[in-house]
Amino acid sequence: MKTRRTVLAALASLTALGVLTACGSGDAALDAAKPEAKKAADGINLSPEQNRVHTPKVDALAAKLPEAVRKRGTLVLGVSATSNPPLAFHATDDKTLIGVEVDLATLVADALGLKPEFNPVSWENLFVGLDSGKYDAVFSNVTVTEERKDKYDFATYRLDDLAFEAKKGSGWTVKGPEDVAGKAIAVGSGTNQEKILVDWSAQNEKAGRKPVDIKYYQNTSDYYLALQSGRIDGYLGPNPVAAYHVLSAGQTEIVGKFSGAGAGLQGKIAATTKKDSGLVAAYAAAIDHIVENGTYAQVLKRWGLDSEAVTKSEINPPGLPRTKN
């Protein structure tokens, strides 16, 4: 069972090293943090009293919102219920949501003059909530994809990278599809990394190589147990979570890193809203504002994600290519 002291130590290490890049899902086994990391933990706040970075309301930005949202005064947001340090996870009280996604969503709500209302749910239910109109937006490490653009609008706010994680000392490097041929690789169902892995497996079969033996588990802790027991060769997940786990648990290593949008295109993480909801322009303008006033950089630095910074928000940029049937 992970301890808050260990989470604190691991996060301090990441912040000091600045090694994280981007994309999310993971409840890592965090018990084995290095002693030297614990000594560096003093400046990291994982308590419910977050002293978050805030920014004042900007009337011109609020005016971009649909009137019904302005009058309601709240921004109803979906976030993943899975513990994803440093993306979204629980504070030391095991109730309060903290992390970079929560902080950035709070800044956007601040700039728009709204109170953020966070709803932690499963990954699948994030999109169910958007489809039904329950959520105004999802801030949960969602990558822009061409298929998702059919149903949703996006305002980008971070870069997106994925990482292959393997048992420490594996002697394995992943540079392309041929390096995972015949390997047992775990991946989250319904994620963009799953799409990439399925495509790589198809490429291997077409080239006469063995397909990827794709594995699925309920919880991220199960993925790491399978990795340590040798039931799988690797785990493909968001790079920030993988890097966090590597430093905190000390039992695994990153053996390959890729853009979340595949070869030739840098993936982008974005605020996600139902298509034609009338909200995406307000989100993009608010993100541009917090980039310009420096509060955005403060949040990324706080969580060790400086390398994922964008200079401006893009609305519906090119995304992960469509899955080939």
Short mmCIF file of C-alpha atoms in Angstrom, two decimals:
data_model
loop_
_atom_site.label_atom_id
_atom_site.label_comp_id
_atom_site.label_asym_id
_atom_site.label_seq_id
_atom_site.Cartn_x
_atom_site.Cartn_y
_atom_site.Cartn_z
CA MET A 1 0.00 0.00 0.00
CA LYS A 2 1.47 3.36 -0.99
CA THR A 3 2.24 5.94 1.68
CA ARG A 4 1.82 9.68 1.43
CA ARG A 5 5.44 10.15 2.58
CA THR A 6 6.56 8.10 -0.39
CA VAL A 7 4.39 10.04 -2.83
CA LEU A 8 5.79 13.25 -1.38
CA ALA A 9 9.35 12.04 -1.78
CA ALA A 10 8.88 10.88 -5.33
CA LEU A 11 7.25 14.11 -6.41
CA ALA A 12 10.09 16.11 -4.90
CA SER A 13 12.57 14.10 -6.93
CA LEU A 14 10.65 14.74 -10.13
CA THR A 15 10.37 18.44 -9.48
CA ALA A 16 14.09 18.71 -8.80
CA LEU A 17 15.09 16.74 -11.87
CA GLY A 18 12.49 18.22 -14.24
CA VAL A 19 12.26 14.93 -16.16
CA LEU A 20 8.54 14.64 -16.75
CA THR A 21 6.80 15.15 -20.06
CA ALA A 22 3.10 14.26 -20.66
CA CYS A 23 -0.06 12.00 -20.75
CA GLY A 24 -1.94 10.21 -17.90
CA SER A 25 -3.21 7.09 -16.10
CA GLY A 26 -1.63 5.31 -13.19
CA ASP A 27 -1.93 4.13 -9.57
CA ALA A 28 1.70 3.21 -9.03
CA ALA A 29 3.14 1.04 -6.27
CA LEU A 30 5.11 3.77 -4.54
CA ASP A 31 6.53 2.15 -1.42
CA ALA A 32 10.20 2.01 -2.40
CA ALA A 33 11.21 5.65 -2.69
CA LYS A 34 14.93 6.25 -2.33
CA PRO A 35 16.14 7.65 1.03
CA GLU A 36 17.79 10.63 -0.69
CA ALA A 37 14.45 11.52 -2.29
CA LYS A 38 12.76 11.66 1.12
CA LYS A 39 15.29 14.23 2.28
CA ALA A 40 14.31 16.47 -0.63
CA ALA A 41 10.58 16.34 0.09
CA ASP A 42 10.22 19.36 2.37
CA GLY A 43 9.01 21.84 -0.24
CA ILE A 44 6.22 19.75 -1.78
CA ASN A 45 2.68 20.19 -0.50
CA LEU A 46 0.43 17.13 -0.73
CA SER A 47 -1.91 18.25 2.03
CA PRO A 48 -5.57 19.21 1.46
CA GLU A 49 -4.53 22.85 1.99
CA GLN A 50 -2.93 23.28 -1.40
CA ASN A 51 -2.40 27.04 -1.50
CA ARG A 52 -3.11 26.77 -5.22
CA VAL A 53 -1.99 29.34 -7.74
CA HIS A 54 -4.96 31.55 -8.64
CA THR A 55 -5.64 34.33 -11.14
CA PRO A 56 -8.31 37.08 -11.18
CA LYS A 57 -11.42 36.99 -13.34
CA VAL A 58 -11.13 38.68 -16.74
CA ASP A 59 -14.48 40.10 -17.85
CA ALA A 60 -13.60 39.93 -21.55
CA LEU A 61 -12.92 36.19 -21.19
CA ALA A 62 -16.09 35.56 -19.19
CA ALA A 63 -18.05 37.26 -21.96
CA LYS A 64 -17.05 34.43 -24.30
CA LEU A 65 -19.03 31.91 -22.21
CA PRO A 66 -22.59 30.87 -23.05
CA GLU A 67 -24.99 32.93 -20.96
CA ALA A 68 -26.35 29.86 -19.12
CA VAL A 69 -22.86 28.95 -17.86
CA ARG A 70 -22.10 32.51 -16.80
CA LYS A 71 -25.34 32.72 -14.82
CA ARG A 72 -24.79 29.33 -13.21
CA GLY A 73 -21.39 30.46 -11.94
CA THR A 74 -19.78 27.02 -11.92
CA LEU A 75 -17.60 25.08 -14.35
CA VAL A 76 -18.58 21.42 -14.06
CA LEU A 77 -15.50 19.31 -14.80
CA GLY A 78 -14.80 15.62 -15.25
CA VAL A 79 -11.49 14.16 -14.05
CA SER A 80 -10.22 10.60 -13.94
CA ALA A 81 -10.97 8.84 -10.64
CA THR A 82 -7.82 6.72 -10.97
CA SER A 83 -4.88 8.02 -8.93
CA ASN A 84 -2.51 9.60 -11.48
CA PRO A 85 0.34 11.41 -9.73
CA PRO A 86 1.42 14.01 -10.71
CA LEU A 87 -1.65 14.51 -12.95
CA ALA A 88 -4.65 14.03 -10.63
CA PHE A 89 -4.64 12.16 -7.34
CA HIS A 90 -5.72 12.53 -3.72
CA ALA A 91 -4.06 14.57 -1.02
CA THR A 92 -3.06 13.21 2.36
CA ASP A 93 -6.69 13.22 3.49
CA ASP A 94 -7.52 10.70 0.72
CA LYS A 95 -10.37 13.00 -0.37
CA THR A 96 -9.06 16.25 -1.81
CA LEU A 97 -8.13 16.11 -5.51
CA ILE A 98 -4.72 17.60 -6.30
CA GLY A 99 -2.30 17.56 -9.24
CA VAL A 100 -1.40 19.51 -12.34
CA GLU A 101 -4.71 18.84 -14.11
CA VAL A 102 -6.70 20.11 -11.14
CA ASP A 103 -4.50 23.21 -10.80
CA LEU A 104 -4.71 24.13 -14.49
CA ALA A 105 -8.49 23.60 -14.60
CA THR A 106 -8.80 25.82 -11.53
CA LEU A 107 -6.82 28.58 -13.26
CA VAL A 108 -9.06 28.40 -16.33
CA ALA A 109 -12.16 28.61 -14.13
CA ASP A 110 -10.63 31.56 -12.24
CA ALA A 111 -9.97 33.51 -15.44
CA LEU A 112 -13.55 32.87 -16.57
CA GLY A 113 -14.99 33.95 -13.21
CA LEU A 114 -16.39 30.50 -12.41
CA LYS A 115 -16.09 28.12 -9.48
CA PRO A 116 -14.65 24.73 -10.56
CA GLU A 117 -16.71 21.69 -9.61
CA PHE A 118 -14.70 18.47 -10.00
CA ASN A 119 -16.35 15.11 -10.66
CA PRO A 120 -13.96 12.13 -10.40
CA VAL A 121 -15.15 9.20 -12.56
CA SER A 122 -13.74 6.33 -14.60
CA TRP A 123 -12.04 7.11 -17.93
CA GLU A 124 -15.01 5.84 -19.98
CA ASN A 125 -17.48 7.90 -17.97
CA LEU A 126 -15.58 11.10 -18.70
CA PHE A 127 -16.87 10.89 -22.26
CA VAL A 128 -20.30 9.65 -21.22
CA GLY A 129 -20.55 12.78 -19.08
CA LEU A 130 -19.54 15.01 -21.98
CA ASP A 131 -21.98 13.30 -24.34
CA SER A 132 -24.87 13.74 -21.92
CA GLY A 133 -24.03 17.37 -21.21
CA LYS A 134 -23.29 16.62 -17.56
CA TYR A 135 -19.79 18.10 -17.81
CA ASP A 136 -18.78 21.42 -19.30
CA ALA A 137 -15.28 20.08 -19.86
CA VAL A 138 -12.86 17.30 -19.10
CA PHE A 139 -9.37 18.14 -17.85
CA SER A 140 -7.95 14.65 -17.59
CA ASN A 141 -4.93 14.22 -19.85
CA VAL A 142 -7.06 13.74 -22.95
CA THR A 143 -5.09 13.58 -26.19
CA VAL A 144 -6.47 15.23 -29.33
CA THR A 145 -7.35 12.56 -31.91
CA GLU A 146 -9.03 12.85 -35.29
CA GLU A 147 -11.76 10.43 -34.21
CA ARG A 148 -12.47 12.33 -31.01
CA LYS A 149 -12.75 15.57 -33.00
CA ASP A 150 -15.90 14.13 -34.59
CA LYS A 151 -17.67 14.44 -31.22
CA TYR A 152 -15.63 16.89 -29.16
CA ASP A 153 -13.91 20.26 -29.35
CA PHE A 154 -10.41 20.73 -27.95
CA ALA A 155 -8.37 23.60 -26.52
CA THR A 156 -4.77 22.43 -26.02
CA TYR A 157 -2.79 23.13 -22.85
CA ARG A 158 0.08 20.59 -22.64
CA LEU A 159 2.27 18.44 -24.85
CA ASP A 160 1.65 14.68 -24.84
CA ASP A 161 4.27 11.94 -24.66
CA LEU A 162 3.98 8.22 -23.94
CA ALA A 163 6.54 5.85 -22.44
CA PHE A 164 7.27 2.13 -22.45
CA GLU A 165 8.15 0.99 -18.94
CA ALA A 166 9.98 -2.31 -18.31
CA LYS A 167 11.54 -4.11 -15.39
CA LYS A 168 14.83 -2.54 -14.34
CA GLY A 169 17.81 -4.07 -16.11
CA SER A 170 15.70 -5.43 -18.95
CA GLY A 171 18.32 -4.53 -21.56
CA TRP A 172 15.43 -3.68 -23.89
CA THR A 173 14.96 -0.56 -26.00
CA VAL A 174 11.80 0.28 -27.92
CA LYS A 175 12.26 2.40 -31.04
CA GLY A 176 9.48 1.06 -33.23
CA PRO A 177 6.97 -1.76 -33.95
CA GLU A 178 9.63 -4.43 -34.49
CA ASP A 179 10.86 -4.00 -30.91
CA VAL A 180 7.52 -5.12 -29.45
CA ALA A 181 6.86 -8.03 -31.84
CA GLY A 182 5.86 -11.08 -29.80
CA LYS A 183 6.13 -9.14 -26.52
CA ALA A 184 3.42 -9.10 -23.85
CA ILE A 185 2.60 -5.40 -23.42
CA ALA A 186 -0.03 -4.00 -21.08
CA VAL A 187 -1.99 -0.89 -22.01
CA GLY A 188 -5.08 0.97 -20.83
CA SER A 189 -8.29 0.14 -22.68
CA GLY A 190 -9.78 2.97 -24.73
CA THR A 191 -6.65 5.12 -24.62
CA ASN A 192 -4.70 6.62 -27.50
CA GLN A 193 -1.70 4.51 -26.46
CA GLU A 194 -3.83 1.42 -27.04
CA LYS A 195 -4.53 2.63 -30.59
CA ILE A 196 -0.81 3.06 -31.25
CA LEU A 197 -0.02 -0.40 -29.87
CA VAL A 198 -2.79 -2.04 -31.93
CA ASP A 199 -1.47 -0.30 -35.04
CA TRP A 200 2.08 -1.44 -34.31
CA SER A 201 0.86 -5.00 -33.84
CA ALA A 202 -0.87 -4.87 -37.24
CA GLN A 203 2.33 -3.53 -38.82
CA ASN A 204 4.26 -6.43 -37.34
CA GLU A 205 1.85 -9.00 -38.73
CA LYS A 206 1.94 -7.37 -42.16
CA ALA A 207 5.76 -7.55 -42.10
CA GLY A 208 5.69 -11.24 -41.15
CA ARG A 209 6.63 -10.63 -37.53
CA LYS A 210 4.74 -11.80 -34.46
CA PRO A 211 1.88 -9.56 -33.28
CA VAL A 212 1.96 -7.84 -29.91
CA ASP A 213 0.39 -9.83 -27.07
CA ILE A 214 -1.72 -6.98 -25.68
CA LYS A 215 -2.80 -7.30 -22.04
CA TYR A 216 -5.41 -5.40 -20.05
CA TYR A 217 -5.89 -5.03 -16.30
CA GLN A 218 -8.42 -3.23 -14.12
CA ASN A 219 -6.04 -1.05 -12.11
CA THR A 220 -2.63 0.42 -12.79
CA SER A 221 -1.27 -1.26 -9.66
CA ASP A 222 -2.17 -4.57 -11.36
CA TYR A 223 -0.07 -3.57 -14.38
CA TYR A 224 2.95 -3.01 -12.16
CA LEU A 225 2.45 -6.27 -10.29
CA ALA A 226 2.30 -8.10 -13.62
CA LEU A 227 5.47 -6.33 -14.73
CA GLN A 228 7.37 -7.29 -11.59
CA SER A 229 6.20 -10.92 -11.73
CA GLY A 230 7.25 -11.28 -15.36
CA ARG A 231 3.72 -11.85 -16.69
CA ILE A 232 4.23 -8.93 -19.07
CA ASP A 233 7.34 -7.53 -20.72
CA GLY A 234 6.29 -3.90 -20.61
CA TYR A 235 3.64 -1.30 -19.96
CA LEU A 236 2.80 1.54 -22.36
CA GLY A 237 1.35 4.54 -20.57
CA PRO A 238 1.59 8.30 -20.08
CA ASN A 239 5.20 9.45 -19.73
CA PRO A 240 4.63 11.63 -16.63
CA VAL A 241 3.14 8.74 -14.69
CA ALA A 242 5.81 6.33 -15.92
CA ALA A 243 8.63 8.70 -14.98
CA TYR A 244 7.03 9.28 -11.58
CA HIS A 245 6.81 5.53 -10.95
CA VAL A 246 10.37 4.85 -12.09
CA LEU A 247 11.78 7.33 -9.58
CA SER A 248 9.42 6.47 -6.73
CA ALA A 249 9.44 2.68 -6.85
CA GLY A 250 12.97 2.17 -8.19
CA GLN A 251 12.11 -1.18 -9.79
CA THR A 252 11.45 -0.21 -13.40
CA GLU A 253 12.95 1.84 -16.22
CA ILE A 254 11.73 3.74 -19.27
CA VAL A 255 12.85 1.91 -22.41
CA GLY A 256 11.21 4.10 -25.06
CA LYS A 257 9.38 7.42 -25.34
CA PHE A 258 7.07 8.58 -28.14
CA SER A 259 4.68 11.37 -29.04
CA GLY A 260 1.13 10.55 -28.06
CA ALA A 261 0.05 11.31 -31.63
CA GLY A 262 2.38 8.79 -33.23
CA ALA A 263 5.25 9.25 -35.63
CA GLY A 264 5.63 12.63 -37.32
CA LEU A 265 3.21 14.54 -35.09
CA GLN A 266 3.56 15.95 -31.58
CA GLY A 267 0.62 14.91 -29.45
CA LYS A 268 -1.35 17.56 -27.57
CA ILE A 269 -3.31 17.34 -24.32
CA ALA A 270 -6.45 19.45 -24.33
CA ALA A 271 -9.45 20.69 -22.44
CA THR A 272 -12.26 18.63 -23.96
CA THR A 273 -15.85 19.74 -24.41
CA LYS A 274 -18.87 18.49 -26.32
CA LYS A 275 -18.73 19.57 -29.96
CA ASP A 276 -20.46 22.88 -30.65
CA SER A 277 -21.10 23.47 -26.94
CA GLY A 278 -19.97 27.06 -27.40
CA LEU A 279 -17.28 26.68 -24.72
CA VAL A 280 -14.04 25.88 -26.53
CA ALA A 281 -13.21 29.48 -27.54
CA ALA A 282 -13.52 30.59 -23.92
CA TYR A 283 -11.23 27.77 -22.75
CA ALA A 284 -8.59 28.60 -25.37
CA ALA A 285 -8.70 32.31 -24.51
CA ALA A 286 -8.41 31.55 -20.79
CA ILE A 287 -5.44 29.24 -21.38
CA ASP A 288 -3.72 31.90 -23.49
CA HIS A 289 -4.31 34.39 -20.68
CA ILE A 290 -2.73 32.21 -17.96
CA VAL A 291 0.21 31.45 -20.26
CA GLU A 292 0.75 35.19 -20.75
CA ASN A 293 0.40 36.17 -17.08
CA GLY A 294 2.79 33.46 -15.86
CA THR A 295 0.44 31.49 -13.61
CA TYR A 296 0.46 28.59 -16.09
CA ALA A 297 4.25 28.32 -15.84
CA GLN A 298 4.04 28.42 -12.03
CA VAL A 299 1.72 25.40 -12.03
CA LEU A 300 3.82 23.36 -14.44
CA LYS A 301 6.97 24.12 -12.47
CA ARG A 302 5.25 23.14 -9.24
CA TRP A 303 4.55 19.66 -10.61
CA GLY A 304 7.79 19.17 -12.54
CA LEU A 305 6.16 19.40 -15.97
CA ASP A 306 7.93 22.43 -17.42
CA SER A 307 8.93 20.47 -20.52
CA GLU A 308 5.26 20.01 -21.48
CA ALA A 309 4.52 23.74 -21.73
CA VAL A 310 2.79 25.19 -24.77
CA THR A 311 3.12 28.82 -25.87
CA LYS A 312 -0.55 29.16 -26.81
CA SER A 313 -3.74 27.12 -26.91
CA GLU A 314 -4.82 25.63 -30.23
CA ILE A 315 -8.44 24.84 -31.02
CA ASN A 316 -8.88 21.43 -32.66
CA PRO A 317 -5.32 21.02 -34.02
CA PRO A 318 -4.25 17.93 -36.02
CA GLY A 319 -4.56 14.90 -33.73
CA LEU A 320 -3.71 11.24 -33.53
CA PRO A 321 -4.62 9.72 -36.93
CA ARG A 322 -7.78 7.69 -37.33
CA THR A 323 -7.61 3.99 -36.62
CA LYS A 324 -7.27 2.01 -39.82
CA ASN A 325 -9.88 -0.72 -40.22
#
